[in-house]
PDB file of C-alpha atoms and ligand atoms in Angstrom:
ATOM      1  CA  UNK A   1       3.938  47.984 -34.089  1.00 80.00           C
ATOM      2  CA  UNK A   2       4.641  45.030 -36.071  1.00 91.00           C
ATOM      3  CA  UNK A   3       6.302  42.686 -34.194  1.00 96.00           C
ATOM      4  CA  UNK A   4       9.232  40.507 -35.864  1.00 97.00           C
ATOM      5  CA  UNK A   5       8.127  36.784 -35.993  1.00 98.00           C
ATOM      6  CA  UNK A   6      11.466  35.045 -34.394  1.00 98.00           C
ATOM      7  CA  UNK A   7      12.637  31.351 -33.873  1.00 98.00           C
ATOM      8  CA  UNK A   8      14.462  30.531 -30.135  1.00 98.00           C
ATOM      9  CA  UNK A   9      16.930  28.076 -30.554  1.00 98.00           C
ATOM     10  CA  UNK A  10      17.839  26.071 -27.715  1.00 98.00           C
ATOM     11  CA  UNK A  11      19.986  23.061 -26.391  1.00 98.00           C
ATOM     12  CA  UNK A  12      18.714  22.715 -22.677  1.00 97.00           C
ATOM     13  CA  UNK A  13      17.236  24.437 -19.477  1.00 97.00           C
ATOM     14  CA  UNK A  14      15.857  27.411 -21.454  1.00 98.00           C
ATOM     15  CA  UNK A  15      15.586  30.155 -18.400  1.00 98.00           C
ATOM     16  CA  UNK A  16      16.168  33.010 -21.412  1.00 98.00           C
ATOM     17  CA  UNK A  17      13.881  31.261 -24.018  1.00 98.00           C
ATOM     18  CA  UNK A  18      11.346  31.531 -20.502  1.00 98.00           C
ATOM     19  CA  UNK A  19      12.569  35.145 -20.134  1.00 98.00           C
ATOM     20  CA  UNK A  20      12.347  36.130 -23.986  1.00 98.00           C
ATOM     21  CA  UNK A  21       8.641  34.548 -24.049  1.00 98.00           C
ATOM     22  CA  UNK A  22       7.750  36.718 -20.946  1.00 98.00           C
ATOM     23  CA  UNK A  23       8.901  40.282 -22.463  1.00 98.00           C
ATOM     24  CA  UNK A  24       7.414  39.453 -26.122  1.00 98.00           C
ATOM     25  CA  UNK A  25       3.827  39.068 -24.682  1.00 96.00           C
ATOM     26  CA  UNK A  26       4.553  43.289 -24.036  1.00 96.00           C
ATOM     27  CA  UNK A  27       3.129  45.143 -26.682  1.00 94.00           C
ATOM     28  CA  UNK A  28       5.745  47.369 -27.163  1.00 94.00           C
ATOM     29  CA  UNK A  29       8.610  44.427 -27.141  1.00 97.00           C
ATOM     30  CA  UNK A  30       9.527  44.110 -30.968  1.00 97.00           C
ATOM     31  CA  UNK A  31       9.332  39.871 -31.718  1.00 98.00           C
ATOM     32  CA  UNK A  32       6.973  37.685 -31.212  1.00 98.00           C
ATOM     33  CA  UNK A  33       8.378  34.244 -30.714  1.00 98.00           C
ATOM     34  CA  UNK A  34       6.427  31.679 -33.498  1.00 98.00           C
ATOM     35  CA  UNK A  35       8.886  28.760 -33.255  1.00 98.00           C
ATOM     36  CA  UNK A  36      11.244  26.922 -31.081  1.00 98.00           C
ATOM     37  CA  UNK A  37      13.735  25.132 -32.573  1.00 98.00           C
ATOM     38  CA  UNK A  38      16.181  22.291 -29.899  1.00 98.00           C
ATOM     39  CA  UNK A  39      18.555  19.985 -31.077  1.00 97.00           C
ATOM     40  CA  UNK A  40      18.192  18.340 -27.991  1.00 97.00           C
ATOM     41  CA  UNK A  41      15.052  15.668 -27.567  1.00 96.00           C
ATOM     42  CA  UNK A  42      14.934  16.160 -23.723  1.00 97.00           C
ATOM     43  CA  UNK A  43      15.591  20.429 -23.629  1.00 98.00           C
ATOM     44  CA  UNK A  44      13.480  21.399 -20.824  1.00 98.00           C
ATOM     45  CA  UNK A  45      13.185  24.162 -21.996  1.00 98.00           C
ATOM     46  CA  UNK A  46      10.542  22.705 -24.880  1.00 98.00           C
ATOM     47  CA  UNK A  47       8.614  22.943 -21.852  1.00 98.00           C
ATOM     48  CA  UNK A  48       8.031  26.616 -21.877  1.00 98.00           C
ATOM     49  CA  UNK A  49       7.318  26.446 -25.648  1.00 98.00           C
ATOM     50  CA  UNK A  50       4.252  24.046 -24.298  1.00 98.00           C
ATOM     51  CA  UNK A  51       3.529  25.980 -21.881  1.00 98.00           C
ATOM     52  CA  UNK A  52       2.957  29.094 -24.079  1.00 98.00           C
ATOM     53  CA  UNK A  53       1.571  27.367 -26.523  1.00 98.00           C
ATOM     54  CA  UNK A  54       4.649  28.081 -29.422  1.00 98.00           C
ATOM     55  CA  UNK A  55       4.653  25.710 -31.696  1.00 98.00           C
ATOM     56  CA  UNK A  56       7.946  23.779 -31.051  1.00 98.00           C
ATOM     57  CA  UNK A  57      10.519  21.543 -33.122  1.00 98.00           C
ATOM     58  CA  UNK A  58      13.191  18.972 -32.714  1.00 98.00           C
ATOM     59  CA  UNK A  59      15.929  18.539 -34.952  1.00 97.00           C
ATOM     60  CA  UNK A  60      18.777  16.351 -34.337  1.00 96.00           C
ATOM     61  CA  UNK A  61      21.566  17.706 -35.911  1.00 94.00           C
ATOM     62  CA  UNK A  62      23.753  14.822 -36.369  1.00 93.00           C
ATOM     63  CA  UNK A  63      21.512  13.871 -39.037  1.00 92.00           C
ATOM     64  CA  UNK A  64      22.052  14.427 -42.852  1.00 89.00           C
ATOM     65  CA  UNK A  65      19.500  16.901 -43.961  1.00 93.00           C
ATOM     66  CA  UNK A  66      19.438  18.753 -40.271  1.00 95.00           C
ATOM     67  CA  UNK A  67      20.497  22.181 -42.113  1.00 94.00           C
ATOM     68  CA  UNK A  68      17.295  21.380 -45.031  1.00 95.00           C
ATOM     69  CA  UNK A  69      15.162  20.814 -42.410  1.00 96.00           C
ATOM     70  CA  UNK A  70      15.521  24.158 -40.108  1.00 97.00           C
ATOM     71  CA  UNK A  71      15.683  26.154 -43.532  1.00 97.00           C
ATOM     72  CA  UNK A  72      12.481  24.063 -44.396  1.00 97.00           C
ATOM     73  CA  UNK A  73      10.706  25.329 -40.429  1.00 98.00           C
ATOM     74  CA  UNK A  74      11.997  29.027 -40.650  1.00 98.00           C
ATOM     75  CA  UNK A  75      10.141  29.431 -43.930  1.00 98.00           C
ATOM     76  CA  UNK A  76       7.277  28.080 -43.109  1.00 98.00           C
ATOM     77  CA  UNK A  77       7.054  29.993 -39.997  1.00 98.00           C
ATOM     78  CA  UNK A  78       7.898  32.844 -42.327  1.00 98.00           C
ATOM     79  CA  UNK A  79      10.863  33.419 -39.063  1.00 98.00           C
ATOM     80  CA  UNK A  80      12.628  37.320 -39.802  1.00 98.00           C
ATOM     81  CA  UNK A  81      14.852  37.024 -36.956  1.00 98.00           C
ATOM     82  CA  UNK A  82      16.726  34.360 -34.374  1.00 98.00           C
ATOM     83  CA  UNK A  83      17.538  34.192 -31.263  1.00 98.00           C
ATOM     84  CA  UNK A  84      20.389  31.831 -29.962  1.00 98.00           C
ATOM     85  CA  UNK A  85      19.834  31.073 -26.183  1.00 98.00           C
ATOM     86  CA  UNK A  86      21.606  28.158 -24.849  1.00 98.00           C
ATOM     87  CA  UNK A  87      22.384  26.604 -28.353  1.00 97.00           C
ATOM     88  CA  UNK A  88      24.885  24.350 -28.276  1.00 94.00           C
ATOM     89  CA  UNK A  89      25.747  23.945 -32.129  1.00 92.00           C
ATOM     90  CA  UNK A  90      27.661  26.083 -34.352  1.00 90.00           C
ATOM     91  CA  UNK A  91      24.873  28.097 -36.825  1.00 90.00           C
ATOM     92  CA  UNK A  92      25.882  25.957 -40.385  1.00 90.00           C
ATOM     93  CA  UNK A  93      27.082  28.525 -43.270  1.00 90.00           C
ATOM     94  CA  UNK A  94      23.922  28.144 -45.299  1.00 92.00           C
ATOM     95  CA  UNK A  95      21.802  28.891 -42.398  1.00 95.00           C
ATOM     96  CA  UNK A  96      24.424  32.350 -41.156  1.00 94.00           C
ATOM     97  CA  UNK A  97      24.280  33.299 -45.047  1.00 93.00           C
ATOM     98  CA  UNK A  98      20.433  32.949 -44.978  1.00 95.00           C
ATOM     99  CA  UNK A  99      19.701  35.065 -42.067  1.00 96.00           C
ATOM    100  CA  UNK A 100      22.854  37.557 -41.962  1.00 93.00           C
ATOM    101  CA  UNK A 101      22.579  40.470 -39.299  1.00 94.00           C
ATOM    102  CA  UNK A 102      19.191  39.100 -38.513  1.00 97.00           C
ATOM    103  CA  UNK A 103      20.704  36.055 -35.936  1.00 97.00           C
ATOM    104  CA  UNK A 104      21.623  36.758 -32.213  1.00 98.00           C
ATOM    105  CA  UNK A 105      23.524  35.146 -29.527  1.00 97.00           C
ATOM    106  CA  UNK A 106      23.620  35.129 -25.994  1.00 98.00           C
ATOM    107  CA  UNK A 107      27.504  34.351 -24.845  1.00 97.00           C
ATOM    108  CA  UNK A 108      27.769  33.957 -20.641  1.00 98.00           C
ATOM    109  CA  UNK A 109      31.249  35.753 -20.923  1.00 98.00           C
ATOM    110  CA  UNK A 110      32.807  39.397 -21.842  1.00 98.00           C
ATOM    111  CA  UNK A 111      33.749  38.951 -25.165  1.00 96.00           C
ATOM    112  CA  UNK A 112      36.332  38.184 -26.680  1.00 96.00           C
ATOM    113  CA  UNK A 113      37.212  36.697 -23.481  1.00 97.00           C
ATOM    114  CA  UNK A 114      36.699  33.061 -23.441  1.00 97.00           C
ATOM    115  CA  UNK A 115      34.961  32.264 -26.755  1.00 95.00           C
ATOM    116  CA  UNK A 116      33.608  28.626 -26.793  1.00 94.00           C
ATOM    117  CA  UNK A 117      32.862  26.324 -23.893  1.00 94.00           C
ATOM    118  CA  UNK A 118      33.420  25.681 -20.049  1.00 96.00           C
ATOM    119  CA  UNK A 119      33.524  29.755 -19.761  1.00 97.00           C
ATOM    120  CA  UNK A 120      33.631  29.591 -16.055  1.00 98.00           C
ATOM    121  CA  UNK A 121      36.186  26.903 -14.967  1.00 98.00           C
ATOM    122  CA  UNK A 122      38.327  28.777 -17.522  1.00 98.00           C
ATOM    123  CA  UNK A 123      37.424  32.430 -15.692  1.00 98.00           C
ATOM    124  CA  UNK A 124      38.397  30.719 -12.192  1.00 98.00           C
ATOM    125  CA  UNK A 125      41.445  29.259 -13.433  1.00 97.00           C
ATOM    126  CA  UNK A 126      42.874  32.494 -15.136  1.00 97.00           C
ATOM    127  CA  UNK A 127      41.896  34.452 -11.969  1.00 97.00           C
ATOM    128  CA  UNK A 128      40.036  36.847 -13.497  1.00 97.00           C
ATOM    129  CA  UNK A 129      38.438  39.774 -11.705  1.00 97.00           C
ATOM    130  CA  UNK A 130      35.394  40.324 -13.874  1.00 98.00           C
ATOM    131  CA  UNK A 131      32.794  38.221 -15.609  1.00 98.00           C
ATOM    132  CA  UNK A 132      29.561  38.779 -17.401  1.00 98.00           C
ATOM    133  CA  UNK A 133      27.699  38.126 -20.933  1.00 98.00           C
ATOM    134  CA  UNK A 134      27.718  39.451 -23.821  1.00 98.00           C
ATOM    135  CA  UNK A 135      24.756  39.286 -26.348  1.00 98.00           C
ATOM    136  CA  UNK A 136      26.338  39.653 -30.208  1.00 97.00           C
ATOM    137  CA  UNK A 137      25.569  39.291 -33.848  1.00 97.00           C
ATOM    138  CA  UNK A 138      26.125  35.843 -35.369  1.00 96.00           C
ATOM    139  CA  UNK A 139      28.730  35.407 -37.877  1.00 88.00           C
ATOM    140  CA  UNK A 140      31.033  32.524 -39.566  1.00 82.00           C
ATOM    141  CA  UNK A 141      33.815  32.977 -36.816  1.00 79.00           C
ATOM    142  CA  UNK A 142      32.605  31.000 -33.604  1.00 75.00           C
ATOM    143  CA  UNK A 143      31.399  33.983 -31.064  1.00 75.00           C
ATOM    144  CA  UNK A 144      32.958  36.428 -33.492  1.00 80.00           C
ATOM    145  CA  UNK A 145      30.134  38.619 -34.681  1.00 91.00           C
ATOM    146  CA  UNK A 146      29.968  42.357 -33.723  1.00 95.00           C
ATOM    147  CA  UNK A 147      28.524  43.332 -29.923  1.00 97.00           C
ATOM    148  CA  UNK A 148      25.208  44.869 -28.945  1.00 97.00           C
ATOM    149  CA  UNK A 149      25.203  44.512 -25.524  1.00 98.00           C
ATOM    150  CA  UNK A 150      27.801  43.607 -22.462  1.00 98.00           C
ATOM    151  CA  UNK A 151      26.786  43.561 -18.946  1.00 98.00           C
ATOM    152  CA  UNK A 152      29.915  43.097 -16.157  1.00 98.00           C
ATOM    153  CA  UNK A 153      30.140  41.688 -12.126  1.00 98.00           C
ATOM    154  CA  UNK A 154      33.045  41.604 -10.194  1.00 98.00           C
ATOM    155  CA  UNK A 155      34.116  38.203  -9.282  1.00 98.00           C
ATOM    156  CA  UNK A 156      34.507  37.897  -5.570  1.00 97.00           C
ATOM    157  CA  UNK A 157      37.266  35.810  -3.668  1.00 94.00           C
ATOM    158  CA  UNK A 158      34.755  32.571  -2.947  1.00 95.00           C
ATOM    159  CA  UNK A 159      32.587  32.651  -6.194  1.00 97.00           C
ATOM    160  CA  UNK A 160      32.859  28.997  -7.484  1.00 98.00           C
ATOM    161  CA  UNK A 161      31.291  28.016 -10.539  1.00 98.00           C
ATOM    162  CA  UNK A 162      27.828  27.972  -9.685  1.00 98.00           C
ATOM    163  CA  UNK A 163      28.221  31.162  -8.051  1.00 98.00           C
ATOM    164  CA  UNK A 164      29.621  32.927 -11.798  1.00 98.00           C
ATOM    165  CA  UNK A 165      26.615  31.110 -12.825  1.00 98.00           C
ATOM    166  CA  UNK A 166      23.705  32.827 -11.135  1.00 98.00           C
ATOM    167  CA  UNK A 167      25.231  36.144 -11.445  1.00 98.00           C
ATOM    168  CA  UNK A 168      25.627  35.475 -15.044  1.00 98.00           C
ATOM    169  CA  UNK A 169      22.324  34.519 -15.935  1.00 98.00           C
ATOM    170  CA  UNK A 170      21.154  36.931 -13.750  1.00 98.00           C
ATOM    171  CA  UNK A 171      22.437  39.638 -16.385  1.00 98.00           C
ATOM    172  CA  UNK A 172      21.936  37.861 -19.367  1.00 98.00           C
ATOM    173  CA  UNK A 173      17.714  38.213 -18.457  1.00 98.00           C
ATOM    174  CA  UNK A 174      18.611  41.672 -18.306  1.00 98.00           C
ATOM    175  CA  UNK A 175      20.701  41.994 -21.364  1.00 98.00           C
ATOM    176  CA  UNK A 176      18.894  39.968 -23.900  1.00 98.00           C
ATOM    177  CA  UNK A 177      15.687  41.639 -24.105  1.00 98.00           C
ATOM    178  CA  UNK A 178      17.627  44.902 -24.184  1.00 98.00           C
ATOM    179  CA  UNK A 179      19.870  44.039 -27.206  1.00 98.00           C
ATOM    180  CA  UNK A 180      16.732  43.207 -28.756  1.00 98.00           C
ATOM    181  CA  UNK A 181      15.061  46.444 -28.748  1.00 97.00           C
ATOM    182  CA  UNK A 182      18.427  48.275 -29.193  1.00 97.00           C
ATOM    183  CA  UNK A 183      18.746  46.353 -32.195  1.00 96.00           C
ATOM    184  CA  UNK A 184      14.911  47.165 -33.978  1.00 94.00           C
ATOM    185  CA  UNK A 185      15.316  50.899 -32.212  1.00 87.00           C
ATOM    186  CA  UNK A 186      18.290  51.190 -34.591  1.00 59.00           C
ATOM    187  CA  UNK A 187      16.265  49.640 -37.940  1.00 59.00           C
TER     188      UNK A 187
HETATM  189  C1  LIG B 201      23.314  30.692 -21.024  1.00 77.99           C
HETATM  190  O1  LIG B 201      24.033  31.076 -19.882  1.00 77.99           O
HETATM  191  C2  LIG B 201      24.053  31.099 -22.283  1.00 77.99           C
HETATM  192  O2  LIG B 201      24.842  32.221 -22.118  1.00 77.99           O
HETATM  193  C3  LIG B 201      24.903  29.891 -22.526  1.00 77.99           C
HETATM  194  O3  LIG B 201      24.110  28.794 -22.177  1.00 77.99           O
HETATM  195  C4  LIG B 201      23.241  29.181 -21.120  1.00 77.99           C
HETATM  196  C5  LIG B 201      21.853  28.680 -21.440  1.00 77.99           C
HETATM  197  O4  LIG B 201      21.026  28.793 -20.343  1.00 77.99           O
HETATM  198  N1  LIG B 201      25.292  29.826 -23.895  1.00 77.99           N
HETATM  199  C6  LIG B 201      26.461  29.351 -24.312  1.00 77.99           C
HETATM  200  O5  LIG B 201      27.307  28.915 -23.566  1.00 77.99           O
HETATM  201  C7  LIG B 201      26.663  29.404 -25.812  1.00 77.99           C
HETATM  202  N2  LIG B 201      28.022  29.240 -26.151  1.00 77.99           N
HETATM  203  P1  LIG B 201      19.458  28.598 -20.501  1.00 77.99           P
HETATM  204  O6  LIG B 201      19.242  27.319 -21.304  1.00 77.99           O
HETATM  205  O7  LIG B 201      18.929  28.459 -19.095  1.00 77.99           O
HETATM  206  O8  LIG B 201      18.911  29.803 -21.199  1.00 77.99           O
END
């Protein structure tokens, strides 16, 4: 099998770029992750690109040319696919129009529920019953793009925000490699 060279893109701690990198050294798991891409300088999750020896870039998006310069990587690392985990930027038009129905996010809430940020303040505070992730196709619209995979808990009486954490990411470890290989099952 030929496996689909893919850019990670992340902001900060990087436990599913760690996860992702673990499943693609399977043979039978369909990308192989060539680049990292962080807009953030002090991501720990470069870390695991180091570790793993992927070769990794910074790219501080405030500046000018940002959207140039990850057009300029993705090429060069001759990237087919993308993989949002932890990304804390909203994917520019140029870069969506690029790479459409070939970019992925990982959202730590059921969509359309609670698009955006602070998901789990704004679970507690609405009382909900259920939370969860949800791992979807990147559009235009922020969070917007079609679903591939959804994976639900039951919030429980004393679950605080750390709590709807963990039992978030627990799923999302689960649910991103799987909406990966639903995804290249399908093609
Ligand atoms: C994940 O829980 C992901 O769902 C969330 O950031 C976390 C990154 O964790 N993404 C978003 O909120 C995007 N809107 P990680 O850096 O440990 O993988």
């Amino acid at each position: 099998m030929v496996k689909k060279n893919t850019c990670v893109f992340i902001s900060g701690r990087g436990s599913n770029l760690k996860n992702l990198i673990i499943h693609s050294r399977d043979n039978s798991f369909p990308i192989k992750i060539s680049l990292v891409i962080s807009n953030n300088k002090k991501a720990i999750g470069l870390n695991y690109a180091k570790k793993f020896k992927i070769p990794y870039i910074f790219i501080n998006t405030d500046s000018k040319n940002y959207e140039k310069k990850i057009l300029f990587n993705l090429k060069k690392y001759k990237i087919k696919f993308i993989c949002l985990a932890g990304y804390m930027k909203i994917i520019s038009k140029n870069l969506t129009k690029a790479f459409q129905g070939k970019i992925i996010n990982i959202h730590p809430s059921l969509l359309p529920k609670f698009k955006g940020l602070n998901t789990y303040s704004r679970m507690l505070k609405n009382n909900e019953k259920k939370g969860g992730c949800t791992v979807h196709f990147v559009n235009e619209r922020l969070d917007g793009g079609s679903t591939i995979t959804k994976k639900i808990f039951f919030i429980e009486k004393n679950d605080d925000e750390k709590i709807l954490k963990n039992k978030t990411q627990i799923l999302e470890y689960k649910a991103f490699p799987e909406a990966i290989i639903k995804i290249f099952r399908n093609i």
